[in-house]
mmCIF file of C-alpha atoms in Angstrom:
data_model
loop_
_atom_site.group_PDB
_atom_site.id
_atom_site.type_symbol
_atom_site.label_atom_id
_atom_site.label_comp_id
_atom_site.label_asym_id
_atom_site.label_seq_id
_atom_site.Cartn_x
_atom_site.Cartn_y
_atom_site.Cartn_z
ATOM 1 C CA UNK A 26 34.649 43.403 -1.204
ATOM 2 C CA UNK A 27 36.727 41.689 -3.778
ATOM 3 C CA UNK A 28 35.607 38.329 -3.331
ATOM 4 C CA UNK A 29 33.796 37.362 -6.919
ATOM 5 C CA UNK A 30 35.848 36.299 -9.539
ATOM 6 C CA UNK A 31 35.938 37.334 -13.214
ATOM 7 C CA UNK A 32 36.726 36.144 -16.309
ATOM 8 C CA UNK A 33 37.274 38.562 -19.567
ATOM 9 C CA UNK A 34 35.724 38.118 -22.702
ATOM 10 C CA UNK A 35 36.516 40.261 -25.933
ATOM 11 C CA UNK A 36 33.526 41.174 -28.230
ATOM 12 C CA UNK A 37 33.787 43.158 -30.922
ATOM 13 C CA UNK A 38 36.995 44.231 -30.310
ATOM 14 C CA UNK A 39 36.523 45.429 -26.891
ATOM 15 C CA UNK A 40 37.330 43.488 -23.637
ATOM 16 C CA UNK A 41 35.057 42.584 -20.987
ATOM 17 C CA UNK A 42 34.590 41.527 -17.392
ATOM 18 C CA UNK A 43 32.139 38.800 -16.605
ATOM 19 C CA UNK A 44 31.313 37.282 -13.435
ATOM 20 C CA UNK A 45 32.730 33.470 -12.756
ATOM 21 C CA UNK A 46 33.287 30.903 -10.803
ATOM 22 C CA UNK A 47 36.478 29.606 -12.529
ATOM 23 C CA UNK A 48 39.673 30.936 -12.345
ATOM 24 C CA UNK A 49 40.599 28.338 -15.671
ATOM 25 C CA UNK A 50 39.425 31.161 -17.999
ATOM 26 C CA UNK A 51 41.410 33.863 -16.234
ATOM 27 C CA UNK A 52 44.740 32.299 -16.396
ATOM 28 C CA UNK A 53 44.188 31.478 -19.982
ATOM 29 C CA UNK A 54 42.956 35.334 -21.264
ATOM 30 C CA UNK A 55 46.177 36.482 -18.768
ATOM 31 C CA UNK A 56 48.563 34.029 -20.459
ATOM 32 C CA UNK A 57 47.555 35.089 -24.166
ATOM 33 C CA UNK A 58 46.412 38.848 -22.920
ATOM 34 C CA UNK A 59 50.583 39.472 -21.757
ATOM 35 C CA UNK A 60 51.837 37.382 -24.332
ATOM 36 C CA UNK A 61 49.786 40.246 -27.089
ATOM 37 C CA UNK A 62 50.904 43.177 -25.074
ATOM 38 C CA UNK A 63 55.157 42.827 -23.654
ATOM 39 C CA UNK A 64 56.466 42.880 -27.330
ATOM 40 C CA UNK A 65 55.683 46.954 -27.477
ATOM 41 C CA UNK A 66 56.073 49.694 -25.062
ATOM 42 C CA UNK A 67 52.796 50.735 -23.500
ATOM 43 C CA UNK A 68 50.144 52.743 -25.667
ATOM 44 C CA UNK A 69 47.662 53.605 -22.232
ATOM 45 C CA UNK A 70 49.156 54.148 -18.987
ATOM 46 C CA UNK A 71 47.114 54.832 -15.418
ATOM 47 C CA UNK A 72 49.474 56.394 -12.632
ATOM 48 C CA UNK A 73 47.875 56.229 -9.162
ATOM 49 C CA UNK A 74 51.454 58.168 -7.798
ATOM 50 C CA UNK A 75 52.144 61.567 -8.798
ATOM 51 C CA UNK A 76 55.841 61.137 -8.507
ATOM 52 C CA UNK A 77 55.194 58.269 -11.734
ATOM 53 C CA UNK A 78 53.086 60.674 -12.943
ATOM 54 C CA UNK A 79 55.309 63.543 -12.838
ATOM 55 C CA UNK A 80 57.886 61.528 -14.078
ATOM 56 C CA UNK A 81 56.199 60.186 -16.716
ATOM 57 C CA UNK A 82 55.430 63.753 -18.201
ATOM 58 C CA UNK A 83 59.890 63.945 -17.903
ATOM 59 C CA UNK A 84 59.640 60.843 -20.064
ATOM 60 C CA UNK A 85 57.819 62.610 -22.891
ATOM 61 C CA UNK A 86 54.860 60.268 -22.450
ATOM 62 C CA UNK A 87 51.568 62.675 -22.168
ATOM 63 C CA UNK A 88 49.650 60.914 -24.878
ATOM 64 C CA UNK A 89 50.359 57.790 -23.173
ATOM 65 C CA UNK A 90 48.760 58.945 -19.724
ATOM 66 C CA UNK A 91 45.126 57.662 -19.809
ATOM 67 C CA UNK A 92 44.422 57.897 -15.948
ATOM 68 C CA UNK A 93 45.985 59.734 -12.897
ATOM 69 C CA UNK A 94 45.837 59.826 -8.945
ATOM 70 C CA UNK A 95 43.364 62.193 -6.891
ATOM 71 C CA UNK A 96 46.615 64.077 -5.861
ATOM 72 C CA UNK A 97 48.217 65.285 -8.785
ATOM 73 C CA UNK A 98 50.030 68.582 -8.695
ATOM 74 C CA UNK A 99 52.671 69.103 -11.647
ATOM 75 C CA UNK A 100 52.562 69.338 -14.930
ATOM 76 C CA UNK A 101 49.723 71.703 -15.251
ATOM 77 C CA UNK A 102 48.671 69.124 -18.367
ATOM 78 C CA UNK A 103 48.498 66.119 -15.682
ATOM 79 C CA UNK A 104 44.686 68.194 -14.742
ATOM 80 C CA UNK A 105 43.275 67.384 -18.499
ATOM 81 C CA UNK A 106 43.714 63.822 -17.503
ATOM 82 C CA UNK A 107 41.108 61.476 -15.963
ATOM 83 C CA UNK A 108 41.332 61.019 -12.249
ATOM 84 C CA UNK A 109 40.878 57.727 -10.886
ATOM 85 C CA UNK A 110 41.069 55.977 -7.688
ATOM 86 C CA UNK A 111 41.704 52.452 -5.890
ATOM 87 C CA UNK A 112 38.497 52.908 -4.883
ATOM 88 C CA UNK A 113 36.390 52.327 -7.959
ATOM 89 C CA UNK A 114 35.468 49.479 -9.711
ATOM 90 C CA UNK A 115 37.525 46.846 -11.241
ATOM 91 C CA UNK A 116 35.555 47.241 -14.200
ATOM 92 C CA UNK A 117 36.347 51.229 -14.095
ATOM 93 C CA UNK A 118 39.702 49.855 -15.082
ATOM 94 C CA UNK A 119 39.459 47.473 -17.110
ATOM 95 C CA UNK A 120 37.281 49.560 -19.687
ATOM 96 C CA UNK A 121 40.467 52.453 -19.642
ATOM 97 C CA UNK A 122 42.114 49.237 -21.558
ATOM 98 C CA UNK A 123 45.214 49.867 -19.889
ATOM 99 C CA UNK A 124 48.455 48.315 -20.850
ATOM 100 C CA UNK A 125 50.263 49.372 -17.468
ATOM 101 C CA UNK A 126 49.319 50.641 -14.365
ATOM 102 C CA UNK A 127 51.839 52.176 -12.225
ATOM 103 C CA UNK A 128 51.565 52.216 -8.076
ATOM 104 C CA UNK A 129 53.272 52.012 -4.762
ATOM 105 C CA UNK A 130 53.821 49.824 -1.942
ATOM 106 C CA UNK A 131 52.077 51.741 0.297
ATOM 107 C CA UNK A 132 48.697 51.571 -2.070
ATOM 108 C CA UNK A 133 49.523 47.772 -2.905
ATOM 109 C CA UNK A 134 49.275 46.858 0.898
ATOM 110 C CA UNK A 135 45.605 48.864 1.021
ATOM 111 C CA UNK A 136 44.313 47.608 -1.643
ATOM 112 C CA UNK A 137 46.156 44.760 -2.515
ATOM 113 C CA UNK A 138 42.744 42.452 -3.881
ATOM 114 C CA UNK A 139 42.085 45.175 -6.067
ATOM 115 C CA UNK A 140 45.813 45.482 -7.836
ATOM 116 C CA UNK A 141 45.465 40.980 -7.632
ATOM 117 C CA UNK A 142 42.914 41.006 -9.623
ATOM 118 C CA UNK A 143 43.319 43.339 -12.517
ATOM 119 C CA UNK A 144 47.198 41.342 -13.109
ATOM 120 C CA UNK A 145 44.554 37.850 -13.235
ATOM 121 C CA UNK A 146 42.492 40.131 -16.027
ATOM 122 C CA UNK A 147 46.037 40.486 -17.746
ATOM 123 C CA UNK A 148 46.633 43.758 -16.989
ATOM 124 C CA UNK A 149 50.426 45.087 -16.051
ATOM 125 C CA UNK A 150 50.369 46.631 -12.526
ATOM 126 C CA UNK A 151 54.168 47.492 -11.251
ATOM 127 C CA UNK A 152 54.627 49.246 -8.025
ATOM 128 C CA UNK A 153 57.494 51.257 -7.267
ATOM 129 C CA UNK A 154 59.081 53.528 -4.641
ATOM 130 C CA UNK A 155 62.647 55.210 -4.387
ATOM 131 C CA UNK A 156 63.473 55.915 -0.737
ATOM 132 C CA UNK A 157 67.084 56.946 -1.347
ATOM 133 C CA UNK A 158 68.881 58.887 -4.604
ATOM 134 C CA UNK A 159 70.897 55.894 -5.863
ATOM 135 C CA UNK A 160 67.120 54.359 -5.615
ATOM 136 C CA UNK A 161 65.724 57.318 -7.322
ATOM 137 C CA UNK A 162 67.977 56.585 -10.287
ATOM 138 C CA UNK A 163 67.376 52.881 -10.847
ATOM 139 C CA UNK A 164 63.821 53.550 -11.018
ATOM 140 C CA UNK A 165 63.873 56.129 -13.082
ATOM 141 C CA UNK A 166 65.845 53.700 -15.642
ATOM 142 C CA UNK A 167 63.167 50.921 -14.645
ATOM 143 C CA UNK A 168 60.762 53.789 -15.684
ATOM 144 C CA UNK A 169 62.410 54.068 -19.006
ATOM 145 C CA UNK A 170 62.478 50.383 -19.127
ATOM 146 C CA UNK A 171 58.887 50.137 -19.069
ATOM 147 C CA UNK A 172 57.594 52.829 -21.094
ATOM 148 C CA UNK A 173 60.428 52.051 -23.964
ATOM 149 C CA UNK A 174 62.084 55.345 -23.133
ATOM 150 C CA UNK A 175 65.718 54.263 -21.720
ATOM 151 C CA UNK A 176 67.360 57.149 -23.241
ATOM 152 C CA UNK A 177 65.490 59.469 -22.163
ATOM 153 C CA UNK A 178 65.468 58.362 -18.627
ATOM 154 C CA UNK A 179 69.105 57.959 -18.929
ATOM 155 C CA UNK A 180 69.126 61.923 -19.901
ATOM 156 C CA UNK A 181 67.052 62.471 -16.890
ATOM 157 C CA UNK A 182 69.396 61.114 -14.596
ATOM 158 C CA UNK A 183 72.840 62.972 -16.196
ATOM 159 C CA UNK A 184 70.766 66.190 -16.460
ATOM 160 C CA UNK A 185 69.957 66.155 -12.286
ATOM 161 C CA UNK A 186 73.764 65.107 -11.706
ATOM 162 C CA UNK A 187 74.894 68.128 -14.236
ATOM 163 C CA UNK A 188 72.946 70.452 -11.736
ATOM 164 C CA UNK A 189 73.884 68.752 -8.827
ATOM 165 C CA UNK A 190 77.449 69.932 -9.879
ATOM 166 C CA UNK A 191 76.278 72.901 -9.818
ATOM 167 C CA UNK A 192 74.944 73.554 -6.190
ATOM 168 C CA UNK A 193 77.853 71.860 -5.194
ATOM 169 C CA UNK A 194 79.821 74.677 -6.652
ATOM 170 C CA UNK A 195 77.992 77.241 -4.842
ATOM 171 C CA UNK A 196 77.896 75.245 -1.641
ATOM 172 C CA UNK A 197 81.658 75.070 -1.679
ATOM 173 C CA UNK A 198 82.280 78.484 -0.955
ATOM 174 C CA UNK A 199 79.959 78.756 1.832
ATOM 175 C CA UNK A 200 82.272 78.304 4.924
ATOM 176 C CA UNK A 201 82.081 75.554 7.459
ATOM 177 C CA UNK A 202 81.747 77.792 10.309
ATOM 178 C CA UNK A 203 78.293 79.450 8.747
ATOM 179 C CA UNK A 204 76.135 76.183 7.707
ATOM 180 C CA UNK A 205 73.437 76.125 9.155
ATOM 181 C CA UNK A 206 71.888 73.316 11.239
ATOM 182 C CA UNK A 207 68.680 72.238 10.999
ATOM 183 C CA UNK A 208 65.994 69.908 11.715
ATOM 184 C CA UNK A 209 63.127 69.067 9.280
ATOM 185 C CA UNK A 210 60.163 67.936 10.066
ATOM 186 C CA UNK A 211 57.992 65.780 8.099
ATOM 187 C CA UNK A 212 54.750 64.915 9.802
ATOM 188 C CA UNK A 213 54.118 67.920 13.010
ATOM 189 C CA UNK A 214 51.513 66.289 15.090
ATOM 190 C CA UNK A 215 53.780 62.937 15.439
ATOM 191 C CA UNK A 216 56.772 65.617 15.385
ATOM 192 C CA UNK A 217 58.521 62.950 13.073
ATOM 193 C CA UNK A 218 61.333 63.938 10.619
ATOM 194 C CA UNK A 219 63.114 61.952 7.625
ATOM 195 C CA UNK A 220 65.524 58.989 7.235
ATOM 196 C CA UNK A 221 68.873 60.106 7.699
ATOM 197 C CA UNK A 222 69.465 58.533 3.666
ATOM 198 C CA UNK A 223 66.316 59.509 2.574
ATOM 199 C CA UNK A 224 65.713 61.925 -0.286
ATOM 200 C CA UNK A 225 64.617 64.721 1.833
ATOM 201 C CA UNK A 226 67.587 64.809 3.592
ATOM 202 C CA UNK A 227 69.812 64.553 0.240
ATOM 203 C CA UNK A 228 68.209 67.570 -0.638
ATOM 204 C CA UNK A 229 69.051 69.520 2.791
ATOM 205 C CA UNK A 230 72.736 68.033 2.372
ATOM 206 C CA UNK A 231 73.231 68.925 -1.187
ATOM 207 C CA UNK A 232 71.916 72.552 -0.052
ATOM 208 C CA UNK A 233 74.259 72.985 2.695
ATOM 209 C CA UNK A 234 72.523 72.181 5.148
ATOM 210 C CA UNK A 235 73.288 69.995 8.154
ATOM 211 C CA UNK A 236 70.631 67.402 9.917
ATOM 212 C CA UNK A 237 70.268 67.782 13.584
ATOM 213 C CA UNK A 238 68.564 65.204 13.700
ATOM 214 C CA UNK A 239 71.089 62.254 12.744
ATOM 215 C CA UNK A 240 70.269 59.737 15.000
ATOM 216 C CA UNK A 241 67.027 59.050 13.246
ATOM 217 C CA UNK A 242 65.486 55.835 13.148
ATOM 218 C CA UNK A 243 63.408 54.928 10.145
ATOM 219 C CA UNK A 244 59.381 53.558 10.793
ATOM 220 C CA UNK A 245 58.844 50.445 9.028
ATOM 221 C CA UNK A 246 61.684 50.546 6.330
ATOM 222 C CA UNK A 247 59.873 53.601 5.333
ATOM 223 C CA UNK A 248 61.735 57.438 4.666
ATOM 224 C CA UNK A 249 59.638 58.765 7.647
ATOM 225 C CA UNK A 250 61.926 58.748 10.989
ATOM 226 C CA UNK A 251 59.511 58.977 14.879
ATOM 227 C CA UNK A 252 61.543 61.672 17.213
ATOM 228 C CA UNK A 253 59.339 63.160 19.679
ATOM 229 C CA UNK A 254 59.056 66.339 20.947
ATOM 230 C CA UNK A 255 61.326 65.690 23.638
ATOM 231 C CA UNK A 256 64.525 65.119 21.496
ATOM 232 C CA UNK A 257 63.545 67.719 19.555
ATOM 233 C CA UNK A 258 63.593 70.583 22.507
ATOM 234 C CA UNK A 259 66.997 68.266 23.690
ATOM 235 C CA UNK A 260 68.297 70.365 20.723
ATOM 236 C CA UNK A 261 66.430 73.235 21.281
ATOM 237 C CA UNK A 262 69.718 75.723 21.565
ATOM 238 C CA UNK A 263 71.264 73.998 18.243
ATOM 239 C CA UNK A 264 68.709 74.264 15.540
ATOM 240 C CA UNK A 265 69.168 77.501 13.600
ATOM 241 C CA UNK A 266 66.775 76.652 11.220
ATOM 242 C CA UNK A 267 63.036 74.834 11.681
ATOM 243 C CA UNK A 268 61.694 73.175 7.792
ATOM 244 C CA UNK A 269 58.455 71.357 7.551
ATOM 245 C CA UNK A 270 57.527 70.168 4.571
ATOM 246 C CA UNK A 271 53.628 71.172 3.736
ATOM 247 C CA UNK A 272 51.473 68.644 1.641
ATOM 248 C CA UNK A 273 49.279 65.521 1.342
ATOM 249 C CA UNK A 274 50.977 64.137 4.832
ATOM 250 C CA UNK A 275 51.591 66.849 6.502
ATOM 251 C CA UNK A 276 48.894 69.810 6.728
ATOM 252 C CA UNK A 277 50.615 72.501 9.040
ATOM 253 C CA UNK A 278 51.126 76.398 9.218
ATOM 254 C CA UNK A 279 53.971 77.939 10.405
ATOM 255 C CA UNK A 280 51.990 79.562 13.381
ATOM 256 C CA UNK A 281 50.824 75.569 14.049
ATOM 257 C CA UNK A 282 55.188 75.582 14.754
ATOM 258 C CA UNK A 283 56.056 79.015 16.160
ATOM 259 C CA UNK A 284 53.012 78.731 18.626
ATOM 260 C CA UNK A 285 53.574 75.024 19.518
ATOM 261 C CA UNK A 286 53.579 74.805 23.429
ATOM 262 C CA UNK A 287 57.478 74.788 24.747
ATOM 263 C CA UNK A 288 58.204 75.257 21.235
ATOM 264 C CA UNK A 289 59.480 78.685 22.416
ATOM 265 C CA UNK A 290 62.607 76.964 23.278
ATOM 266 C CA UNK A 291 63.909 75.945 20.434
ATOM 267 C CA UNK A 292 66.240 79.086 18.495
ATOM 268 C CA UNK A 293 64.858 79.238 15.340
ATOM 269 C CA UNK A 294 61.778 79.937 16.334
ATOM 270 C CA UNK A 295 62.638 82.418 18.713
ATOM 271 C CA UNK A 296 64.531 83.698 16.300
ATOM 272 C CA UNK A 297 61.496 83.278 13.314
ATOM 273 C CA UNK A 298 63.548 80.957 11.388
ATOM 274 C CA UNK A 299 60.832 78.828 11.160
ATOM 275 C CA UNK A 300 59.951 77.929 6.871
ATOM 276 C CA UNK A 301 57.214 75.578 5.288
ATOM 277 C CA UNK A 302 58.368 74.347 1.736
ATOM 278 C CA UNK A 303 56.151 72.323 -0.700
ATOM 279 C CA UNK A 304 56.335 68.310 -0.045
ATOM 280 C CA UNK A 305 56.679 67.697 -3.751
ATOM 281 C CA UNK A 306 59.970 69.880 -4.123
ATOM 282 C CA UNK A 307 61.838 68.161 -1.245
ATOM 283 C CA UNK A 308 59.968 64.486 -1.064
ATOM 284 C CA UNK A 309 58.478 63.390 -4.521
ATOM 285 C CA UNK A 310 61.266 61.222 -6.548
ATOM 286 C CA UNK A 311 61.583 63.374 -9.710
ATOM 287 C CA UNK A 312 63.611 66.461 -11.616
ATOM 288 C CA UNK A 313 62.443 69.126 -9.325
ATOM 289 C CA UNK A 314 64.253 67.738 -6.420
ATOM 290 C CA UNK A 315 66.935 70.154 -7.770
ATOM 291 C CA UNK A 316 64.021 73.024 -7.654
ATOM 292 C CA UNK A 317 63.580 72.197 -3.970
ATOM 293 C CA UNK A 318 67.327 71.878 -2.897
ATOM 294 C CA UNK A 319 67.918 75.254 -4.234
ATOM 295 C CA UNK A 320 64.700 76.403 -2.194
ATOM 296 C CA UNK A 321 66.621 75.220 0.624
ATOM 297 C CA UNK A 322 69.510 76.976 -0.117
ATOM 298 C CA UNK A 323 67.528 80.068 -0.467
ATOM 299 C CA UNK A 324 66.427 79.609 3.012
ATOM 300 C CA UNK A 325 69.765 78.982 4.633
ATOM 301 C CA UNK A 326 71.939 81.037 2.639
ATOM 302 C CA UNK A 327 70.376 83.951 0.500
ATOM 303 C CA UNK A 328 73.716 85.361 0.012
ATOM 304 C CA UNK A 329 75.187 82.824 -1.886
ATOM 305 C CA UNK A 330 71.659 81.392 -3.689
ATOM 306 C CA UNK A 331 70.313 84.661 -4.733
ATOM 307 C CA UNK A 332 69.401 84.577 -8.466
ATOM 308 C CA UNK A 333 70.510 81.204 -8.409
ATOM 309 C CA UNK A 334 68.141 77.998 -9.593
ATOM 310 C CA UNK A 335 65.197 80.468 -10.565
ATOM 311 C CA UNK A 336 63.595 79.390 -13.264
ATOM 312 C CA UNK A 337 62.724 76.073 -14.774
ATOM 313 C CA UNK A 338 65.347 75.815 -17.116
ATOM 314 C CA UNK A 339 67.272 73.943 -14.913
ATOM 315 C CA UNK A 340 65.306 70.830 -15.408
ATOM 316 C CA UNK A 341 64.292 70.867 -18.931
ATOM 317 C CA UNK A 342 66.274 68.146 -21.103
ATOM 318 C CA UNK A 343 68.517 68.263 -23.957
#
C-alpha cells in the first residue's frame, strides 16, 4: 500500500508531498526539516493514543493538539479536535503540518510503513507505552520532555503520589482479615486478566485489594495475562469479588459474567459481587488512575471509601 516514495517540496510557505523515485531528496528535506524544528517545543501535535492525549490535556497543551485518535474519551475538549486515523493518507498528515506525532507500539507494528514514512518526510513520530507505574512516571517526564513542559509533568507525577498517600491512609485501617480477594478480568471471551506488575493491578493493590490471580503470565511482554476458564473456576470458592474492566478491548455486561456457563461456581457471583468499571479509570496511563483506584475501593470497601475520592479535585494541579 505504501510502496511509492515521496519527496516534499515547500511552495509558498506550505509543504508538500510529491511522488519520486529518489530517496536523495527525502533525506535531505528530513535532515534540514529536524534540524528547523528540535530547537522549540512543538507548536502542532497529533495523538493517535488517548492515554497521550489525555495526558497531554494534564500538560496544559490544548492549543497544541491539532489531531486525535478515533477513541478518545476524556477531556470533554479532546471532541472539538480533529479525528484522524492510521488509516488515511500520508498526505492527510502531512498537510496537519505536524511537528510531533505521538503513538504506540502496538499501532507502530500495524502500520509501521505508514509511521516510516512520515519520519523520511521529517516529521517527529515517538511511540510510547507504560506497562508498569515506575514506567508510567518516566514517560510522563519523557512527555514533558517533548512538549517543553518538564515541570509540569514533574507536578503530575508528585500530585498522583500526594494522593496515593492518601488511599494508603484509608487502606491502612482496613483489617487484614476483611480484604477482599479478587480476580479481574480484562478481556471475557479469552477469560484473560492483567500482569501481575501491570497498572491495573497497582490500582487493585493500592485499593486494598488482593489478586487471585498471581500466578499470571504476561502475553507477549504485553500487560494482558491468558488464564482460562479452568483456573479461574480452580478458584471458584476464593474470589469474593469478580471486576472486568468495560471498554475498547473488552465489550461485556455483567449478565455476559453472572450468566457465563459454570460460572455459577465461582462466589462472587453467586453472591452478585460481580462489577464492570470503565477501562480508562483502571488501564489508561494518566491522573485518573487515582479516580479508578478509589472506584475500586468503593467496590470492596464502602465503609471505609464512602465520600472519599468524589470529585475531581483530586487530580487537578497546583
Amino acid at each position: 500500500m505504501w510502496n511509492a516514495k515521496y519527496t516534499m517540496i515547500k511552495e509558498k510557505g506550505m509543504f508538500y508531498l510529491r511522488k519520486s523515485l529518489s530517496m536523495l531528496a527525502i533525506l535531505v528535506v528530513n535532515a534540514l526539516f529536524c534540524e528547523k524544528c528540535v530547537c522549540k517545543p512543538p507548536a502542532r501535535i497529533i495523538s493517535l493514543y488517548p492515554a497521550h492525549t489525555e495526558n497531554l490535556f494534564s500538560l496544559g497543551l490544548s492549543k497544541e493538539i491539532v489531531g486525535v485518535s478515533r477513541s478518545e474519551t476524556y477531556p470533554p475538549a479532546v471532541f472539538e479536535k480533529e479525528v484522524y486515523s492510521p488509516f488515511d493518507s500520508i498526505e492527510r498528515f502531512i498537510s496537519a503540518q505536524p511537528d510531533l506525532i505521538l503513538i504506540r507500539p502496538m499501532l507502530e507494528r500495524a502500520h509501521f510503513q505508514l509511521f516510516s514514512t512520515l519520519r523520511s518526510a521529517g516529521i517527529k513520530v515517538v511511540s510510547l507505552q507504560p506497562r508498569t507505574v515506575p514506567e508510567m512516571y518516566e514517560y510522563w517526564l519523557k512527555l514533558g520532555e517533548l512538549t517543553g513542559r518538564k515541570k509540569r509533568a514533574q507536578e503530575m507525577i508528585d500530585k498522583f503520589k500526594e494522593e496515593l498517600k492518601k488511599i494508603e491512609k484509608i487502606v491502612s485501617r482496613i483489617p487484614l482479615s476483611k480484604r477482599k480477594r479478587v480476580f479481574f478480568e480484562s478481556i471475557h471471551k479469552k477469560f484473560k486478566t492483567f500482569s501481575p506488575r501491570s497498572i491495573t493491578m497497582f490500582v487493585l493493590n493500592s485499593a486494598g485489594g488482593i489478586n487471585i490471580a498471581r500466578d499470571a503470565i504476561p502475553t507477549r511482554n504485553t500487560n494482558i495475562a491468558d488464564y482460562g476458564k479452568e483456573k479461574i473456576l480452580s478458584h471458584a470458592d476464593d474470589i469474593d469479588v469478580y471486576i472486568s474492566q468495560s471498554g475498547h478491548m473488552n465489550h461485556v455486561t455483567r449478565e455476559d459474567i453472572l450468566y457465563e456457563p459454570g460460572f455459577q461456581a465461582i462466589k462472587a457471583v453467586r453472591e452478585g459481587r460481580v462489577y464492570i468499571v470503565p477501562e480508562e479509570l483502571v488501564s489508561r496511563p494518566t491522573l485518573r488512575l487515582i479516580k479508578g483506584i478509589y472506584l475500586i475501593g468503593h467496590i470492596l470497601y464502602p465503609e471505609y471509601f464512602h465520600g472519599k475520592g468524589e470529585s475531581e479535585k483530586c487530580l487537578r494541579l497546583r
